[in-house]
Structure formats: structure tokens, C-alpha cells
Coordinates of C-alpha atoms and ligand atoms in Angstrom, one line a residue:
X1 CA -26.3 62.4 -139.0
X2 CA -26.8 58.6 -139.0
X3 CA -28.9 57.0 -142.4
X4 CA -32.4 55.5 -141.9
X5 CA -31.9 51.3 -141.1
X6 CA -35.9 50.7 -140.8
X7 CA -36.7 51.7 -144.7
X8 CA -35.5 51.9 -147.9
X9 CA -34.3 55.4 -149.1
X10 CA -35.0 56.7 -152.3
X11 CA -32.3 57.9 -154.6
X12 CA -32.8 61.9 -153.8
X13 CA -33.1 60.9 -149.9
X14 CA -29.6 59.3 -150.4
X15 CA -28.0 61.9 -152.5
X16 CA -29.0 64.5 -150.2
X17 CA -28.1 62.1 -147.0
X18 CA -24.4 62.3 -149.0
X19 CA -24.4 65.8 -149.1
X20 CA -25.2 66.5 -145.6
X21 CA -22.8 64.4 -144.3
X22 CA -20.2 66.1 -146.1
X23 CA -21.5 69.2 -145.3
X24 CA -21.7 68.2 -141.7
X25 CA -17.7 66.4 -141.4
X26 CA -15.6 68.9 -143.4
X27 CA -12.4 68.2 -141.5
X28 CA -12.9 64.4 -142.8
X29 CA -15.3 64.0 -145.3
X30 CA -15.4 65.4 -148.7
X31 CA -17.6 64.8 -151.9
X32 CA -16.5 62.0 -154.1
X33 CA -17.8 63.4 -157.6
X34 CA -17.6 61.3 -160.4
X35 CA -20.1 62.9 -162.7
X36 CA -23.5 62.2 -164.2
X37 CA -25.1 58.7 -165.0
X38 CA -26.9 58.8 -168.7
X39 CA -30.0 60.7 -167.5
X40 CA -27.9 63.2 -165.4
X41 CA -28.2 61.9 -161.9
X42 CA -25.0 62.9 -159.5
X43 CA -23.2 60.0 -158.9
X44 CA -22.0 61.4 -155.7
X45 CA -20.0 59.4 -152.4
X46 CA -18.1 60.2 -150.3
X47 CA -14.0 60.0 -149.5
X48 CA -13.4 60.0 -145.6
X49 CA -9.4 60.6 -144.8
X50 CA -7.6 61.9 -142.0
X51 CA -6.2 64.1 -144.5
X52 CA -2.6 62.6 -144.5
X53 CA -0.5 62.5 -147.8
X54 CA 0.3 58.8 -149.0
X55 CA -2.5 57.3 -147.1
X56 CA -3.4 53.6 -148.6
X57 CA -7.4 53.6 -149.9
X58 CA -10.4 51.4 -150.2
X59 CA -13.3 51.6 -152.6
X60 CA -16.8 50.3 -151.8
X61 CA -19.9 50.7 -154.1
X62 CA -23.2 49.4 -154.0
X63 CA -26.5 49.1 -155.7
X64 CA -24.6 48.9 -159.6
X65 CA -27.6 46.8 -159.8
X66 CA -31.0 48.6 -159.9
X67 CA -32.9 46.6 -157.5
X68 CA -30.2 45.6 -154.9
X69 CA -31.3 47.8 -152.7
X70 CA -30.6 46.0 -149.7
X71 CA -27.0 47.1 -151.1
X72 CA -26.8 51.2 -150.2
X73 CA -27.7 50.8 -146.8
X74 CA -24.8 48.7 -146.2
X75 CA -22.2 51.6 -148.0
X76 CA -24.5 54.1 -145.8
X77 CA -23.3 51.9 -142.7
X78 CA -19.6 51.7 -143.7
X79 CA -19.8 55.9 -143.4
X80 CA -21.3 56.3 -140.0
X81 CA -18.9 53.7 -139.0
X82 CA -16.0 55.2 -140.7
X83 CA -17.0 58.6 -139.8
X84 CA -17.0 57.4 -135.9
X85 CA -13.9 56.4 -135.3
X86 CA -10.9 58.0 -136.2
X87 CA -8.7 54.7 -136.3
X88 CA -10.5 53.4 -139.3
X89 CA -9.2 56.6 -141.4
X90 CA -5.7 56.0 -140.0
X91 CA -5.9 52.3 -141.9
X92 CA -6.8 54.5 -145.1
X93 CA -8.5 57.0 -146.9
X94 CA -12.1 55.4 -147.7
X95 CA -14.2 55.8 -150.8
X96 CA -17.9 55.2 -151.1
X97 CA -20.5 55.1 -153.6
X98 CA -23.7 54.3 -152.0
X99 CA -25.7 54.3 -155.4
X100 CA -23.4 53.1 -158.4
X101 CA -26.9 53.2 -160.9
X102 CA -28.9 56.0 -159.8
X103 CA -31.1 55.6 -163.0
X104 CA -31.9 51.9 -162.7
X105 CA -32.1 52.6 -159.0
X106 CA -35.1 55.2 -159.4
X107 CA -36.3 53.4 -162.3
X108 CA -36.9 50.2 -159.7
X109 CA -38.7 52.7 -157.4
X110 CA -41.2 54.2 -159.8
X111 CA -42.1 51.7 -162.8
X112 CA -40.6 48.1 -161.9
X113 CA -38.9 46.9 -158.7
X114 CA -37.0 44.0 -160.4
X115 CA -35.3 46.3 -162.8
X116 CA -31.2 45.4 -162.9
X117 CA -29.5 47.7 -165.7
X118 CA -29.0 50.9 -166.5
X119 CA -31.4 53.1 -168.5
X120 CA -29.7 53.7 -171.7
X121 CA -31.9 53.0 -174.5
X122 CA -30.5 50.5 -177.2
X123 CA -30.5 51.5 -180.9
X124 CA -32.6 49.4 -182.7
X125 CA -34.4 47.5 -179.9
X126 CA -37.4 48.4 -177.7
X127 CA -35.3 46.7 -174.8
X128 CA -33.3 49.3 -172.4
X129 CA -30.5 49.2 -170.6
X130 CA -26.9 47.4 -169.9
X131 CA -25.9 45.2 -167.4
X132 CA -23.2 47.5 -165.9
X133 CA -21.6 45.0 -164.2
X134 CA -21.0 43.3 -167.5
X135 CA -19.6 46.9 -169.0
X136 CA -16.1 47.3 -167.4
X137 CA -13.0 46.6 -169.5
X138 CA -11.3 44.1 -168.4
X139 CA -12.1 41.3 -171.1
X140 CA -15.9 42.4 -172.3
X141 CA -17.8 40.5 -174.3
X142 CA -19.9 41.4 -177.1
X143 CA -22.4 38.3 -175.7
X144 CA -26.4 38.3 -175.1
X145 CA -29.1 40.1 -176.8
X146 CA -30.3 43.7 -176.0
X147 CA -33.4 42.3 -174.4
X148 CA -31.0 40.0 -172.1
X149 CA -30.5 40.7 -167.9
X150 CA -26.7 40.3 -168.9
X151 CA -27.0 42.4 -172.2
X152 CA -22.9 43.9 -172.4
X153 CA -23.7 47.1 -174.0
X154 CA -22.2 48.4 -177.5
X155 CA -18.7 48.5 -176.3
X156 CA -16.5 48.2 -173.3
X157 CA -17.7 51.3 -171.1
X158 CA -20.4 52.6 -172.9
X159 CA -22.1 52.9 -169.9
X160 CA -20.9 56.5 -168.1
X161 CA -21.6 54.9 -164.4
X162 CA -19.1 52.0 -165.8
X163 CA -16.5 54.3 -167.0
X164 CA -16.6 56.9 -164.3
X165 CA -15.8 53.7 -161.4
X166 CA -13.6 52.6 -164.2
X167 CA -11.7 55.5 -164.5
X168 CA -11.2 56.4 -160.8
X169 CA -9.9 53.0 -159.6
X170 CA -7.7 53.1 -162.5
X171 CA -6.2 56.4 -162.0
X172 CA -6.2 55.8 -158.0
X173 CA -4.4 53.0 -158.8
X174 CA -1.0 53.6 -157.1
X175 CA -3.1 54.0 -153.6
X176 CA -6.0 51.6 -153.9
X177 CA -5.8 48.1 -152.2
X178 CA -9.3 46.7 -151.9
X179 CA -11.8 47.1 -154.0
X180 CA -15.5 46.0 -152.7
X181 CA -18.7 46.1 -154.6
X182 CA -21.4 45.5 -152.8
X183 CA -24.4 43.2 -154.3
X184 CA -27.4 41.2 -153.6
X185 CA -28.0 38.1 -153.4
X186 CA -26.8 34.9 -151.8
X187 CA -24.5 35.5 -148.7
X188 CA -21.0 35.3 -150.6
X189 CA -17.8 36.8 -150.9
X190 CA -16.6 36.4 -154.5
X191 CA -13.4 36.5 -155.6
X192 CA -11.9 36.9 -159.0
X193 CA -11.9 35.8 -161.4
X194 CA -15.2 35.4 -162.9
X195 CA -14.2 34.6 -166.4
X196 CA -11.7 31.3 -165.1
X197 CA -11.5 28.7 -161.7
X198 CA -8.2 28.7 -162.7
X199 CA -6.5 30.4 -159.6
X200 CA -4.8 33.9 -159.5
X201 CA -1.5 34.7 -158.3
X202 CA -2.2 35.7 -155.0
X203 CA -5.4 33.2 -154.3
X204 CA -4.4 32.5 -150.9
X205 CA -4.4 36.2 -149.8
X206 CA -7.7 36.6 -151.3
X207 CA -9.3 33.3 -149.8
X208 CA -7.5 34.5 -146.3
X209 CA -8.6 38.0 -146.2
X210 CA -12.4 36.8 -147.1
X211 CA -12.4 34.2 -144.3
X212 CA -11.7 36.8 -141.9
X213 CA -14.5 39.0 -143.2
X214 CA -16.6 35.6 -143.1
X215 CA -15.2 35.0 -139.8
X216 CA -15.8 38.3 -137.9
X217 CA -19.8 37.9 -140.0
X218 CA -19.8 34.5 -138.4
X219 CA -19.2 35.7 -134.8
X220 CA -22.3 38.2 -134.6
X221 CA -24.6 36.4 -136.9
X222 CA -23.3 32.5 -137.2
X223 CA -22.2 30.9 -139.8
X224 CA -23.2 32.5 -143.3
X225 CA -21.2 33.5 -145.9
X226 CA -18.9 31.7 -148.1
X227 CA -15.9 32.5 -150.0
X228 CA -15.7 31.6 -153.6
X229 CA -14.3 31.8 -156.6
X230 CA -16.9 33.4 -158.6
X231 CA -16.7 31.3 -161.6
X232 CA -16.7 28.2 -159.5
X233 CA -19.1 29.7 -156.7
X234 CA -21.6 31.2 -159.2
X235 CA -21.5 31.5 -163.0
X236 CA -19.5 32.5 -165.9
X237 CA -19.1 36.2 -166.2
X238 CA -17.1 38.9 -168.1
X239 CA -16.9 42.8 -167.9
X240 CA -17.6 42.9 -163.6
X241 CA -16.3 45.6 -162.1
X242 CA -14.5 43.5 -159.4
X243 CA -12.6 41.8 -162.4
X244 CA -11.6 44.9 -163.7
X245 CA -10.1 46.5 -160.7
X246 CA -8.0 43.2 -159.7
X247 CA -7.7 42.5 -163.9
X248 CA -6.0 45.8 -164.6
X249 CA -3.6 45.7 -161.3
X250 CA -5.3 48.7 -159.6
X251 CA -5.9 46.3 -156.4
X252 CA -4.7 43.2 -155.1
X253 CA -8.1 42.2 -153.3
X254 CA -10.8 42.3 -155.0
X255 CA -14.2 41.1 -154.0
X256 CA -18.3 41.2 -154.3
X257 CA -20.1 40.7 -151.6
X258 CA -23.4 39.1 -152.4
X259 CA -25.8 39.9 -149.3
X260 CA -29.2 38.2 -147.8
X261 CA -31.6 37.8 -149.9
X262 CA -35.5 37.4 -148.4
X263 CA -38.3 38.7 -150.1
X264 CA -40.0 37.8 -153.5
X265 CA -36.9 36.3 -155.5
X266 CA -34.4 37.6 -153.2
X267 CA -34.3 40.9 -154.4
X268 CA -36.6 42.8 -152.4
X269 CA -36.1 42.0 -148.7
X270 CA -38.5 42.7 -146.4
X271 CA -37.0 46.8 -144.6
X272 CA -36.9 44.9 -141.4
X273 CA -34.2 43.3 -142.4
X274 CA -32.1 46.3 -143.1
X275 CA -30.9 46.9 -139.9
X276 CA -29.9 43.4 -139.1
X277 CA -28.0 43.0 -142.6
X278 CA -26.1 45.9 -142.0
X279 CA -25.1 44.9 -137.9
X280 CA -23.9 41.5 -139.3
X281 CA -22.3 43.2 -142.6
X282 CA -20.0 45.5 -140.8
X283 CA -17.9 44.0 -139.4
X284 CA -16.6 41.7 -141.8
X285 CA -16.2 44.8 -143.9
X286 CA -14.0 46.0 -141.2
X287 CA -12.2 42.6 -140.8
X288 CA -11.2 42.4 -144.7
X289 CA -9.7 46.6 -144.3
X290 CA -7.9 45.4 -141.2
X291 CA -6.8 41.9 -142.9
X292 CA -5.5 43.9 -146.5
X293 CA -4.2 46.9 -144.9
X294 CA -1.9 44.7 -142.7
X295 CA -0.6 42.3 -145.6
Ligands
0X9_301 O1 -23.8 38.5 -161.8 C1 -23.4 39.5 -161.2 O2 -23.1 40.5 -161.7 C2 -23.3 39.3 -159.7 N1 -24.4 38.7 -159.1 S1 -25.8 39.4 -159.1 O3 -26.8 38.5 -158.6 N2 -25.8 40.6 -158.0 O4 -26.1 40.0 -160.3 C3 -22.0 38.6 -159.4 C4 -20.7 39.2 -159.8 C5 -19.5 38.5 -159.2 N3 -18.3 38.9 -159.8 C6 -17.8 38.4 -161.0 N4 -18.4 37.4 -161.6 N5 -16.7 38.9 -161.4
ZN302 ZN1 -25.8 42.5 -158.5

């Protein structure tokens, strides 16, 4: 059962998308449960394996940010693909989240389609919601104002969507090598860390494994995205979740891709752009598995 490319799908259409799929693959697909967001959504993906023991995994989540939504169909994508071809769960056991902020996610749907954090009221203030991709602990910083886009939260994983991707890539740890979230927008593929330009240990290995995801986007769709530091390629940033899973040692490549923007302010391209976002996408998503799997 293959995802809608030529809309957008609300939250419920993707959770229940999720389900079937697992329902329909049970010799390779199982439910990737990692409990409630703050207002009790399921944050529900999916692991695809070919049921080995001491298989290697991935980790892919999209849509952290509420109005991303160019962001799930892509994760969508990665299952059908994934699900297709048995070779792909050879490489490794694959986890994916297709809707990392199911609150902020619906949220953008019903009251305000430029919403970005999570739903969790703030004592004291009138303004809702945490950046969750400022949350994760891996240096957080108690920096910004409530009311701010980049507003931290009270503490380091106060957010439960933070600390339930938090707390799987750290206790997968031993297995996981890449760790992907998936954003929108600007046609990059950030590396860490966001917090320094000073380079990490294995900088190379991170620049060469992005240039062949770049590399296999640039063959269907020319040449797009670029590979950057994400202090020196964008801003300043602590608490991101891709910082976190390279920061604590669960992965040694970690990355956020930032996808095509189009639209009013980039965040709301038009659904004809779906499908051709997630034909280009792919296969430098299966380019960087290949590349970090082999090295
Ligand atoms: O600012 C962010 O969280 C991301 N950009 S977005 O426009 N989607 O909000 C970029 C995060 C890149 N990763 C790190 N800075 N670690
Ligand atoms: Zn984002």
C-alpha cells in the first residue's frame, strides 16, 4: 500500500497509513512505538528488518517541526522503498518516524499553517510550545524567551517527543550508525556540529558520505544540495537532535536534510511538488545507507 505523493496527509491519514502497512508486511515490518506526544498522539513508525540478529540500523524522522510538511512524505517514501526490495534490509534494520510532532503537526493543519513547536503550554506565558529541535540533551541552553520560534523549553527533554527519540537512539546505540532527520527548508545536508565550525573527528567521513547523497540527488535532479557544517552553513544552534545522536556517540553520521522549499516562505510548498521532492530525495537517502554501511 503505497502513500499519497499528489497531497498532503493529515496526521490520522498518516498514522493509520503506519498501521496498515504494518499490518499488511508482518514478516518485515513491525510498529516502532515510542509513546504519546503531550496531548496523547501515537508517535508511531515503523522498523523494517529482515529479521536477522546483529543487523546494523538507521533512523530517519521527519516533520519535528510542525509545518515541514514537505518532510513526512519523504519518510513515507523511504518505507515503500525499503519495503520493496529486500537488499535494502540486508544493509540494515531501518527505523522511521514519519511525524516526530504530531501535535504541532495537526495544530498547523487546523489553526495556523506556519506553526513550528510543540504544543505544550508554558507556565507563566500566553506563548505555547518548544522548539523541539532545540530540546535534546546534548549541550541545551536555557536561551530565548517563551514567546521565541527557538524557545528551549524548561529543561533538557521536557518535551516527551524529544525524550522518546532521545531515548531510543540512545539505548539503540550499540546498533545505530546514521541518524537522519528530515527538515525543511533550503536544499542542504547539515552536518554536526551546530553549536562549533570547529571540525569533528571524523569530518571527512561525514563530508564524503553527504557528497554521495548530494551526488546520487544531483544525477536525477541536477545539481542541488550542499553539504555543510551547520554552524558554518546556517546558524548557531544547541539542543538538535542530529547533535545529540552524533554528541552522545550513538552514531557516527549524523545529518539534517533540509529539503525544497517553494511556497509562501518556503514552508508550504505547493502538493505538486511532493512527488518530485521525494523522486529526487530518494536516492541520495539510499546513497548515504549504502556509503555508511560500507565504511
Ligand atoms: O534550525 C533548525 O532546527 C533546522 N532548520 S529549520 O529551518 N528546519 O528549523 C536546522 C538544524 C540543523 N542542525 C543543527 N543545527 N544541529
Ligand atoms: Zn525544521
Amino acid at each position: 500500500r503505497v502513500a499519497a505523493y499528489d497531497r498532503y496527509m493529515t496526521f490520522e491519514e498518516i498514522d493509520a497509513h503506519v498501521h496498515e502497512t504494518v499490518a499488511a508486511n508482518p514478516d518485515v515490518a513491525s510498529l516502532l512505538d515510542l509513546g504519546l506526544s503531550y496531548e496523547g498522539r501515537e508517535l508511531h513508525g515503523i522498523k523494517l528488518s529482515n529479521g536477522a540478529a546483529g543487523q546494523k540500523s538507521v533512523w530517519f524522522d521527519c516533520a519535528i517541526h510542525a509545518r515541514e510538511w514537505i518532510a513526512p512524505p519523504v519518510c513515507l517514501r523511504i518505507i515503500d522503498e525499503v519495503l520493496a526490495d529486500p537488499a535494502l534490509r540486508d544493509l540494515a534494520d531501518w527505523y522511521i518516524l514519519p511525524v516526530a510532532n504530531p501535535d504541532g503537526y495537526s495544530y498547523a493543519w487546523t489553526d495556523d499553517r506556519f506553526w513550528r513547536k510543540t504544543r505544550r503550554p508554558n507556565e507563566g506565558s500566553s506563548c505555547i510550545g518548544t522548539d523541539p529541535n532545540r530540546n535534546f540533551d546534548f549541550l541545551w541552553d536555557s536561551v530565548g524567551d517563551f514567546c521565541s520560534e527557538v524557545y528551549p523549553g524548561s529543561s533538557a527533554f521536557s518535551e516527551p517527543e524529544c525524550g522518546a527519540i532521545g531515548n531510543f537512539v540512545a539505548s539503540n546505540a550499540d546498533s545505530l550508525v546514521l541518524y537522519v532527520a528530515v527538515h525543511s527548508y533550503g536544499e542542504y545536508i547539515l552536518y554536526p556540529f551546530g553549536h562549533t565550525v570547529e571540525p569533528v573527528p571524523n569530518v571527512d567521513d561525514l563530508i564524503a558520505a553527504g557528497t554521495a547523497a548530494a551526488d546520487a540527488i544531483e544525477a536525477v535532479a541536477g545539481a542541488r544540495y550542499s553539504v555543510e557544517n551547520s554552524a558554518s552553513g546556517l546558524y548557531f544552534t544547541y539542543g538538535a537532535s542530529d547533535d545529540y545522536a552524533y554528541g552522545i556517540n550513538a552514531v557516527s553520521y549524523s545529518y539534517t536534510f533540509e529539503l525544497t522549499g517553494g511556497g509562501s516562505g518556503g514552508f508550504n510548498p505547493p502538493a505538486s511538488l511532493i512527488q518530485i521532492v521525494v523522486d529526487e530525495v530518494w536516492p541520495g537517502v539510499k546513497a548515504l545507507v549504502e556509503y555508511t554501511l560500507a565504511n
